Amino acid sequence: MATPTFKKLMYRLGGAGLDVWRRRLGLGEEQTAIDLCHRLVGLRGEASAIVIADEIISRFNAMNDDQALQFFEQLVDHFQPDSESLKIAAEFYLAEPGPEAASALADAALAPRQSVFRLLSTSPAGVPALVKLRERLLAFLAKNPQLQPLDSDLMHLFLSWFNRGFLELRRIDWQTPAHILEKLIAYEAVHEIRGWDDLRRRLAEDRRCFAFFHPALQDEPLVFVQVALTQDTATVIGDIIDEAMSDELIPPKTAIFYSISNCQSGLRGVSFGNFLIKQVLLELKQEFPSIENSLTLSPVPNFRRWVQSVLADPDLIETYGLSENRVARLTALDQEIKNNNEAADLLEECRPALLRLCAAFLLFERRADLPKDAVARFHLSNGASLDQVNWAGDLSARRLKQSFGILVNYLYEADKLEQNHEQLVNDGEIAASSIVKKLANGKHTRRAA
Amino acid sequence: MATPTFKKLMYRLGGAGLDVWRRRLGLGEEQTAIDLCHRLVGLRGEASAIVIADEIISRFNAMNDDQALQFFEQLVDHFQPDSESLKIAAEFYLAEPGPEAASALADAALAPRQSVFRLLSTSPAGVPALVKLRERLLAFLAKNPQLQPLDSDLMHLFLSWFNRGFLELRRIDWQTPAHILEKLIAYEAVHEIRGWDDLRRRLAEDRRCFAFFHPALQDEPLVFVQVALTQDTATVIGDIIDEAMSDELIPPKTAIFYSISNCQSGLRGVSFGNFLIKQVLLELKQEFPSIENSLTLSPVPNFRRWVQSVLADPDLIETYGLSENRVARLTALDQEIKNNNEAADLLEECRPALLRLCAAFLLFERRADLPKDAVARFHLSNGASLDQVNWAGDLSARRLKQSFGILVNYLYEADKLEQNHEQLVNDGEIAASSIVKKLANGKHTRRAA
Amino acid sequence: MATPTFKKLMYRLGGAGLDVWRRRLGLGEEQTAIDLCHRLVGLRGEASAIVIADEIISRFNAMNDDQALQFFEQLVDHFQPDSESLKIAAEFYLAEPGPEAASALADAALAPRQSVFRLLSTSPAGVPALVKLRERLLAFLAKNPQLQPLDSDLMHLFLSWFNRGFLELRRIDWQTPAHILEKLIAYEAVHEIRGWDDLRRRLAEDRRCFAFFHPALQDEPLVFVQVALTQDTATVIGDIIDEAMSDELIPPKTAIFYSISNCQSGLRGVSFGNFLIKQVLLELKQEFPSIENSLTLSPVPNFRRWVQSVLADPDLIETYGLSENRVARLTALDQEIKNNNEAADLLEECRPALLRLCAAFLLFERRADLPKDAVARFHLSNGASLDQVNWAGDLSARRLKQSFGILVNYLYEADKLEQNHEQLVNDGEIAASSIVKKLANGKHTRRAA
Amino acid sequence: MATPTFKKLMYRLGGAGLDVWRRRLGLGEEQTAIDLCHRLVGLRGEASAIVIADEIISRFNAMNDDQALQFFEQLVDHFQPDSESLKIAAEFYLAEPGPEAASALADAALAPRQSVFRLLSTSPAGVPALVKLRERLLAFLAKNPQLQPLDSDLMHLFLSWFNRGFLELRRIDWQTPAHILEKLIAYEAVHEIRGWDDLRRRLAEDRRCFAFFHPALQDEPLVFVQVALTQDTATVIGDIIDEAMSDELIPPKTAIFYSISNCQSGLRGVSFGNFLIKQVLLELKQEFPSIENSLTLSPVPNFRRWVQSVLADPDLIETYGLSENRVARLTALDQEIKNNNEAADLLEECRPALLRLCAAFLLFERRADLPKDAVARFHLSNGASLDQVNWAGDLSARRLKQSFGILVNYLYEADKLEQNHEQLVNDGEIAASSIVKKLANGKHTRRAA
């Protein structure tokens, strides 16, 4: 029996329920949200704690930015660890370091903010509200570094709460409840879903969609992945998004992961996509023993910006062996794309150079040893290998602006993931097909490679 | 779609699954559990992390006590916070205290043991295994205080994981799957369930049983409560446990909470019973608007031991106004009960004195301001009031030895819980019916009360 | 465990499954559908029976009208009861009438067609296919009375299969799977649902939608009803369909049944709506004790055609006391509506006459003692009473053409349904509010009423 | 949403519900059950129809045998087809035979008893009550042939209601709700389940249990089958029932169907077992591709009685070539078994003769062309083949008395079921292994075979 939420119970118990309780608890306007937080921490009677938590959440949701910022600052200030105890614990540790002193110090350093958040989470609406709260907090963070401790506290809790072991994988299809499906439409980040008919196509017999859910976020997906089941590798997104596919049940040979979207920006930094892809690989293998290859069809979001930086830097132009004419054409193309102009011929002309540059970009350009491109970083860190660089994979305005329309296939081979991952992390070596390597190392590519 | 667990998936994927992986990962005998913990923390490829976590768990489960103790000690030692960083953070805080320094200090003081535990929890068997691990740890703790930091780490995680907001209330009845019901038989702590027929009686139409479950412990109840729906207050346990009750559907007037059992000793210190009773009160109110009174029928586990201490102390004998003869009879009775002898007449003779003493014990005897008796402490802290002290409530050997067979009713009145709780915590005042107060304050009860 | 259907199993068992079986059974083109029906009846091995049933169903679905007609005729002819046995049974009954002879006669008269249909139904796709088959049969029936026996056989089976006791009431809301919701959009017969956004509005918090389902038609609704929960009675459909309603949870006082749609035309004559409304009344009463009134907002589909017949008949013109001018105006209005012209002023001018005529039409015009209007017949037979006749209830082209835009409220009062129903069936008396009665009996309404 | 049953709704709606309704409907004692049946048929208002149906069912359940017999007789008499119409229809058919006249005759011959039963079934308790009603009817039938028409009517309805297409296959395991499991204990007909611990063993990892359920009988299994998953063929029941089996997950090679039990004696003649075995074969094949053989371990319930008839008939003694001494030993053994005496040596002495006779009995003795033994008839008609005759398969008193302890394996080979079935039905040929054939045709077996 799934039991009704507290609030619904209250409602059903009649008008006497929530309102009476709120009145009895004296939750009047004269008390600020931060006052209520103090009260929450002091309380032990949980039924009323839930009512107060609900009240704090409603008030926070109604705050404008100034008010929210002030509330965040108050949280940081009012719920610090006790400075006296912390001082003693720190001194004691310095005097006699050791596991017990460290443990005591950790306890003393634990900010009561975490208790506030933990108590807020006991409301049925609590965890979703805290995820939204962090979303707002993140927006302030860059300009308000003094809020960093608050983010540490939330991350600390989120890492426990959104533990891999608590996530539930669910298949999403046309039998899925509508209120979940509408969230897919809202959250799809890679290839926009254009309404219910488009969605239905994406959930047809020859597709699979899986999402992670969390018990405290009920029917809110955390991350979802869309897969097309095909005979051959797809290199062009239109083949997947637009085409009607046969609904004959031919056992598929290839699984194409063509979209993976994080849904909760308040969970930034808590990573799920990695687990999701790997578990879905197992699920598909189980349902379709006929699948031989699993690969992605992915954007290269940081490529064009990098090309711009190359074009602006004579050294790099030399490194990549770009002729003057080539530089001129690429610069012209970049300008046309910026202006949303049709430039099919120019684009075609730049094809060899861009393909070569893209392969090189993905293989050689790094940020802290990992690939510079965010999507490459994700998949290659997962242990996938760079399999193919596809010209004209997606000619939408958005992809033209990201990567001149280039899409990439990353290959997931179950028995090489571990090794690929280790090689990248330990030796900085990226797993790639010989075709891509050859492409990247073509004449003039990078003299000093 | 609830998806199959990783291990099952592996199994289905054929012999090639788990074993091959284990071999590929080189999980040989030459590596100790603690070696594997180091490896686990170093890894990023989660699929293999799960396999290693599983391996560590199996090894731990196979350890004898000496091995387990050694493993615990190694965990404490090997996964301490980095002492250099912690030293710096402590010094920095002492130099410039403030929220940011405190937050940095908290981060530095966080023991990597928590990461070990968090990574172990990603195995589908992880959370249950950690609960069992703490159960073993608790057994060592008294004699091995050096393991305390480990317990702090586990408690810290458990408080996040077993957050009230993540618990699911489920009704347990005869429609409940057998593998859950058999756990009720195993865990019932208050009034033993004697097999499936007895269980069935406890789940009849005029009863309710509710339990809290947690998503990561699947079908393992955390705590459950048993309620009898009656017309009148019950004062004798046999009326609830033994009697066949009418299965006519007469709207009940009274809900008797006659048993509440914690199921997971590894979760000691993470409290659920309080929430459970309060949520069940709401559920019952919702299902049966006819219910007028909700009360418990509870043991008094610490009463006889206290009586023994009174009988052994002339001052207390005087305080409680016990005549020499009375002391002799009580002492004799105590001895008979100790020897498991029938002593019905003697018991009946001591009735007035024991009832009076019991009321006084519950109302006046304290431990750190709260009631000395563990069950009284639980219910009175929840905000219940002491309603009735019942002679011959349960004449089983166990209850005779605990409380001379006395049982007690605690009354839960929804709109007084808050106030009763506050009064107890702030003013040390226990809410009780006038009958019980009068009983406790009877002539000679306590001169100086 | 819901187990996969036979066909899916076959599919999963690999290519070897269904096709091999079909080949082994020799289901070649040279065998006609009717041949296969003969074979089906002769068979006992059920696994192959299901394959043959599937084959017959696919063939039928591929037939054009001529082929279907021929197939129906063959079914009638080929699967008659054995004429010799039937003759003997008939003669025996005539010679010695009595329960046993009658029972034997009934057995002898049972057409083997029913066996054919029953065997077809063992295919997972069988029952839905038979419902579609009857839909096609009904289309032929008027011109091909020789197919009547086939319809009798199907109705006989359907009455058993779609027994009230087998229907499952389910609530439909925004949590309902999308593949069911899309059927609501398709089947809504009363007020068209304009896409998913409109649907979502219809399933908001202040609405309820319920449907009957049948285990053999899985996720195909048989009939569904839409209810708006309001404070006051609605008299204008726009108030329900278009307006955004408050989503505050104010306990509703009124339940407005504003649409009831049958979904399966192949089940014509098997009535569900009656049960549905009554069960939904109970469900709503249970969820919202605050509801005081339950009534419909219904079209009057046969009103304008009746007005036309009045205008064309001098006797009726006299009976209803219509002045020459009135007749002219009504005739003009009727013409404008026929031509889809705006005629707001003319419509308003005719208001008093049309309201009066409509009340009279509903109260006095009968077909076989029951109300002539189909919707009135349905609700009044259910025991509802005629509560209000509403001007401009729905000014859409469709309703203008049906009833000059008039809508009607029928009132469902739980404790009068029985009595109202009996009075209508036994005495021909229609339950109506005094306002409607007065309106109908106004001066000149019907001299001889 | 599964909605609460009518009766529960009534109950929840308060005391005012069912009782008030019963009173308003005037369901007093002065009306007999048969009066109420008349009223039920006359009614159209369904809500009250359900109340009356409930009342009839309660009254029937309270009847003693004399009252039930009288009620059955009244049903036969009072609800005959209208004799006048039936006479006319019969005469018309005799005059002008043809499909339409036959169809009209079938309609006229349909007894209103079926309407009574159909209306009774609309009560939520209706279908289960009718199954129990037929159970009682069957007990009367032998001595009261005049009730035969009633049984025809019920069978007619049951064949429609318990259509293969409406049955739901569910796996039964230790996760199954207790109220269903307790029915398995009650219904197991082949090898008694001795309480919950025994049941748990039967539902262990290396077992499978499946049952058919019907939507109108909710959680009442219709028939269930128990399967052991093993490496090798089992020939002795103790190997399956008593032994603890390895719970290591070794992919099984053999599926042993060791028990199949019908649960509802009121559904006698409506066969499910056939479908069940075949669907379970598919399910197991799907879950365990490793399974190579599927066979039963079955009793031979009619063997010893047949041996007795042989021993009593000099012709048969000669036919089966039994020496005088052999006859004497067999007769002595038969007597010892009858008297429940230990006779291990004598049994062993008779082994060759009994094995030979058993093979011959199963292969050659027929009833209407099908095997004389009931269990052989079932499995061989399903298309299984007789694979092995096992000495000392089950030495319980029950099996010794049935078959001198012999058990038999029937082999289910998916691609021979059809052919085996056809050969048996068309040519009377039983499929058997060469070992069994050789055994049966041994010297002296049957001269004229």
mmCIF file of C-alpha atoms in Angstrom, chain C residues 54-233:
data_model
loop_
_atom_site.group_PDB
_atom_site.id
_atom_site.type_symbol
_atom_site.label_atom_id
_atom_site.label_comp_id
_atom_site.label_asym_id
_atom_site.label_seq_id
_atom_site.Cartn_x
_atom_site.Cartn_y
_atom_site.Cartn_z
ATOM 1 C CA ASP C 54 -4.336 -16.102 -35.397
ATOM 2 C CA GLU C 55 -4.168 -17.024 -39.066
ATOM 3 C CA ILE C 56 -7.943 -16.795 -39.513
ATOM 4 C CA ILE C 57 -7.977 -13.423 -37.784
ATOM 5 C CA SER C 58 -5.203 -12.021 -39.990
ATOM 6 C CA ARG C 59 -6.965 -13.263 -43.092
ATOM 7 C CA PHE C 60 -10.263 -11.755 -42.024
ATOM 8 C CA ASN C 61 -8.606 -8.426 -41.286
ATOM 9 C CA ALA C 62 -7.201 -8.400 -44.806
ATOM 10 C CA MET C 63 -10.552 -9.092 -46.500
ATOM 11 C CA ASN C 64 -12.346 -6.479 -48.569
ATOM 12 C CA ASP C 65 -16.077 -6.042 -48.156
ATOM 13 C CA ASP C 66 -17.052 -8.624 -50.734
ATOM 14 C CA GLN C 67 -14.776 -11.189 -49.219
ATOM 15 C CA ALA C 68 -15.970 -10.418 -45.701
ATOM 16 C CA LEU C 69 -19.594 -10.742 -46.752
ATOM 17 C CA GLN C 70 -18.865 -14.091 -48.357
ATOM 18 C CA PHE C 71 -17.000 -15.245 -45.244
ATOM 19 C CA PHE C 72 -19.942 -14.246 -43.042
ATOM 20 C CA GLU C 73 -22.336 -16.141 -45.285
ATOM 21 C CA GLN C 74 -20.134 -19.201 -45.206
ATOM 22 C CA LEU C 75 -19.993 -19.050 -41.424
ATOM 23 C CA VAL C 76 -23.792 -19.007 -41.293
ATOM 24 C CA ASP C 77 -24.088 -21.927 -43.695
ATOM 25 C CA HIS C 78 -21.202 -24.150 -42.744
ATOM 26 C CA PHE C 79 -21.614 -24.113 -39.017
ATOM 27 C CA GLN C 80 -25.299 -24.683 -38.557
ATOM 28 C CA PRO C 81 -26.548 -27.050 -35.930
ATOM 29 C CA ASP C 82 -26.838 -30.624 -37.190
ATOM 30 C CA SER C 83 -30.253 -30.612 -38.859
ATOM 31 C CA GLU C 84 -30.994 -34.275 -38.207
ATOM 32 C CA SER C 85 -30.343 -34.045 -34.468
ATOM 33 C CA LEU C 86 -32.180 -30.779 -34.244
ATOM 34 C CA LYS C 87 -35.170 -32.249 -36.052
ATOM 35 C CA ILE C 88 -35.274 -35.170 -33.645
ATOM 36 C CA ALA C 89 -34.881 -32.896 -30.627
ATOM 37 C CA ALA C 90 -37.643 -30.608 -31.883
ATOM 38 C CA GLU C 91 -40.013 -33.514 -32.480
ATOM 39 C CA PHE C 92 -39.175 -35.030 -29.121
ATOM 40 C CA TYR C 93 -39.913 -31.758 -27.397
ATOM 41 C CA LEU C 94 -43.208 -31.364 -29.181
ATOM 42 C CA ALA C 95 -44.143 -34.889 -28.179
ATOM 43 C CA GLU C 96 -43.038 -34.626 -24.562
ATOM 44 C CA PRO C 97 -42.450 -31.051 -23.515
ATOM 45 C CA GLY C 98 -40.624 -30.497 -20.203
ATOM 46 C CA PRO C 99 -37.406 -29.033 -18.841
ATOM 47 C CA GLU C 100 -35.191 -31.903 -19.927
ATOM 48 C CA ALA C 101 -36.513 -32.004 -23.468
ATOM 49 C CA ALA C 102 -36.196 -28.224 -23.652
ATOM 50 C CA SER C 103 -32.627 -28.390 -22.400
ATOM 51 C CA ALA C 104 -31.782 -31.089 -24.940
ATOM 52 C CA LEU C 105 -33.405 -28.991 -27.650
ATOM 53 C CA ALA C 106 -31.386 -25.955 -26.611
ATOM 54 C CA ASP C 107 -28.199 -28.031 -26.848
ATOM 55 C CA ALA C 108 -29.163 -29.343 -30.281
ATOM 56 C CA ALA C 109 -30.010 -25.837 -31.515
ATOM 57 C CA LEU C 110 -26.705 -24.363 -30.459
ATOM 58 C CA ALA C 111 -24.888 -23.407 -33.650
ATOM 59 C CA PRO C 112 -21.263 -24.623 -34.008
ATOM 60 C CA ARG C 113 -20.596 -20.992 -35.008
ATOM 61 C CA GLN C 114 -20.347 -20.267 -31.309
ATOM 62 C CA SER C 115 -17.575 -22.855 -31.058
ATOM 63 C CA VAL C 116 -15.782 -21.169 -33.928
ATOM 64 C CA PHE C 117 -15.991 -17.808 -32.174
ATOM 65 C CA ARG C 118 -15.016 -19.289 -28.816
ATOM 66 C CA LEU C 119 -11.970 -20.943 -30.363
ATOM 67 C CA LEU C 120 -11.017 -17.725 -32.147
ATOM 68 C CA SER C 121 -11.146 -15.991 -28.785
ATOM 69 C CA THR C 122 -8.388 -18.204 -27.370
ATOM 70 C CA SER C 123 -5.863 -16.257 -29.409
ATOM 71 C CA PRO C 124 -4.514 -13.335 -27.400
ATOM 72 C CA ALA C 125 -5.805 -11.112 -30.189
ATOM 73 C CA GLY C 126 -9.090 -13.005 -30.339
ATOM 74 C CA VAL C 127 -11.633 -11.038 -28.339
ATOM 75 C CA PRO C 128 -10.637 -7.621 -29.738
ATOM 76 C CA ALA C 129 -10.743 -9.157 -33.219
ATOM 77 C CA LEU C 130 -14.258 -10.504 -32.643
ATOM 78 C CA VAL C 131 -15.421 -7.086 -31.463
ATOM 79 C CA LYS C 132 -14.091 -5.593 -34.699
ATOM 80 C CA LEU C 133 -15.636 -8.458 -36.666
ATOM 81 C CA ARG C 134 -19.039 -7.656 -35.234
ATOM 82 C CA GLU C 135 -18.521 -3.980 -36.094
ATOM 83 C CA ARG C 136 -18.177 -5.027 -39.717
ATOM 84 C CA LEU C 137 -21.053 -7.480 -39.459
ATOM 85 C CA LEU C 138 -23.380 -4.749 -38.154
ATOM 86 C CA ALA C 139 -22.639 -2.686 -41.238
ATOM 87 C CA PHE C 140 -23.862 -5.520 -43.464
ATOM 88 C CA LEU C 141 -26.839 -6.513 -41.388
ATOM 89 C CA ALA C 142 -29.491 -4.111 -42.655
ATOM 90 C CA LYS C 143 -29.075 -5.251 -46.258
ATOM 91 C CA ASN C 144 -28.250 -8.878 -45.432
ATOM 92 C CA PRO C 145 -30.815 -10.166 -42.956
ATOM 93 C CA GLN C 146 -29.576 -13.695 -43.602
ATOM 94 C CA LEU C 147 -26.577 -12.804 -41.407
ATOM 95 C CA GLN C 148 -28.815 -12.259 -38.382
ATOM 96 C CA PRO C 149 -28.020 -15.703 -36.883
ATOM 97 C CA LEU C 150 -24.355 -14.757 -36.813
ATOM 98 C CA ASP C 151 -25.146 -11.614 -34.880
ATOM 99 C CA SER C 152 -27.260 -13.604 -32.439
ATOM 100 C CA ASP C 153 -24.328 -15.916 -31.816
ATOM 101 C CA LEU C 154 -21.937 -13.054 -31.225
ATOM 102 C CA MET C 155 -24.346 -11.194 -28.967
ATOM 103 C CA HIS C 156 -24.899 -14.367 -27.017
ATOM 104 C CA LEU C 157 -21.152 -14.700 -26.390
ATOM 105 C CA PHE C 158 -20.629 -10.999 -25.767
ATOM 106 C CA LEU C 159 -23.372 -10.912 -23.147
ATOM 107 C CA SER C 160 -21.485 -13.624 -21.274
ATOM 108 C CA TRP C 161 -18.035 -12.208 -21.805
ATOM 109 C CA PHE C 162 -18.846 -8.588 -21.091
ATOM 110 C CA ASN C 163 -20.762 -9.469 -18.007
ATOM 111 C CA ARG C 164 -20.970 -6.612 -15.518
ATOM 112 C CA GLY C 165 -19.085 -8.763 -13.027
ATOM 113 C CA PHE C 166 -16.007 -8.883 -15.291
ATOM 114 C CA LEU C 167 -15.700 -5.158 -15.895
ATOM 115 C CA GLU C 168 -13.073 -3.196 -14.080
ATOM 116 C CA LEU C 169 -13.603 0.421 -13.179
ATOM 117 C CA ARG C 170 -10.455 2.499 -13.472
ATOM 118 C CA ARG C 171 -9.886 6.141 -12.836
ATOM 119 C CA ILE C 172 -8.295 7.970 -15.721
ATOM 120 C CA ASP C 173 -6.100 10.924 -14.935
ATOM 121 C CA TRP C 174 -2.870 12.556 -15.995
ATOM 122 C CA GLN C 175 -1.010 9.655 -14.351
ATOM 123 C CA THR C 176 -2.655 7.237 -16.775
ATOM 124 C CA PRO C 177 -0.414 5.662 -19.438
ATOM 125 C CA ALA C 178 -0.298 7.638 -22.671
ATOM 126 C CA HIS C 179 -1.496 4.792 -24.894
ATOM 127 C CA ILE C 180 -4.790 4.773 -22.971
ATOM 128 C CA LEU C 181 -5.115 8.550 -22.948
ATOM 129 C CA GLU C 182 -4.760 8.725 -26.707
ATOM 130 C CA LYS C 183 -7.811 6.477 -26.939
ATOM 131 C CA LEU C 184 -9.830 8.989 -24.946
ATOM 132 C CA ILE C 185 -8.974 11.622 -27.502
ATOM 133 C CA ALA C 186 -10.039 9.237 -30.253
ATOM 134 C CA TYR C 187 -13.274 8.035 -28.663
ATOM 135 C CA GLU C 188 -14.681 11.163 -27.021
ATOM 136 C CA ALA C 189 -18.072 11.451 -28.712
ATOM 137 C CA VAL C 190 -19.828 14.283 -26.902
ATOM 138 C CA HIS C 191 -17.376 17.190 -26.690
ATOM 139 C CA GLU C 192 -14.348 16.702 -28.924
ATOM 140 C CA ILE C 193 -10.975 16.708 -27.146
ATOM 141 C CA ARG C 194 -8.638 19.010 -29.094
ATOM 142 C CA GLY C 195 -5.264 17.412 -28.465
ATOM 143 C CA TRP C 196 -3.128 16.731 -25.411
ATOM 144 C CA ASP C 197 -3.402 20.150 -23.794
ATOM 145 C CA ASP C 198 -7.154 20.038 -23.892
ATOM 146 C CA LEU C 199 -7.025 16.498 -22.526
ATOM 147 C CA ARG C 200 -4.834 17.609 -19.672
ATOM 148 C CA ARG C 201 -7.378 20.250 -18.747
ATOM 149 C CA ARG C 202 -10.061 17.568 -18.713
ATOM 150 C CA LEU C 203 -8.036 15.520 -16.270
ATOM 151 C CA ALA C 204 -7.168 18.339 -13.875
ATOM 152 C CA GLU C 205 -7.596 18.186 -10.112
ATOM 153 C CA ASP C 206 -11.185 19.476 -10.267
ATOM 154 C CA ARG C 207 -12.243 16.776 -12.747
ATOM 155 C CA ARG C 208 -12.756 13.062 -12.625
ATOM 156 C CA CYS C 209 -12.784 10.598 -15.480
ATOM 157 C CA PHE C 210 -13.662 6.942 -15.079
ATOM 158 C CA ALA C 211 -13.790 4.096 -17.561
ATOM 159 C CA PHE C 212 -14.774 0.460 -17.682
ATOM 160 C CA PHE C 213 -12.161 -1.974 -18.932
ATOM 161 C CA HIS C 214 -12.389 -5.688 -19.648
ATOM 162 C CA PRO C 215 -9.579 -8.180 -19.029
ATOM 163 C CA ALA C 216 -9.726 -9.537 -22.577
ATOM 164 C CA LEU C 217 -9.612 -6.058 -24.121
ATOM 165 C CA GLN C 218 -6.674 -5.065 -21.938
ATOM 166 C CA ASP C 219 -6.156 -1.336 -22.251
ATOM 167 C CA GLU C 220 -9.124 -0.590 -24.492
ATOM 168 C CA PRO C 221 -11.761 1.412 -22.600
ATOM 169 C CA LEU C 222 -15.335 0.222 -23.186
ATOM 170 C CA VAL C 223 -17.059 3.376 -22.039
ATOM 171 C CA PHE C 224 -15.902 6.429 -20.142
ATOM 172 C CA VAL C 225 -17.504 9.299 -18.337
ATOM 173 C CA GLN C 226 -16.160 12.770 -17.615
ATOM 174 C CA VAL C 227 -17.139 14.667 -14.511
ATOM 175 C CA ALA C 228 -16.484 18.251 -13.421
ATOM 176 C CA LEU C 229 -16.411 18.978 -9.700
ATOM 177 C CA THR C 230 -17.842 22.400 -9.046
ATOM 178 C CA GLN C 231 -19.554 24.521 -6.473
ATOM 179 C CA ASP C 232 -22.665 25.221 -8.500
ATOM 180 C CA THR C 233 -24.671 23.619 -11.246
#
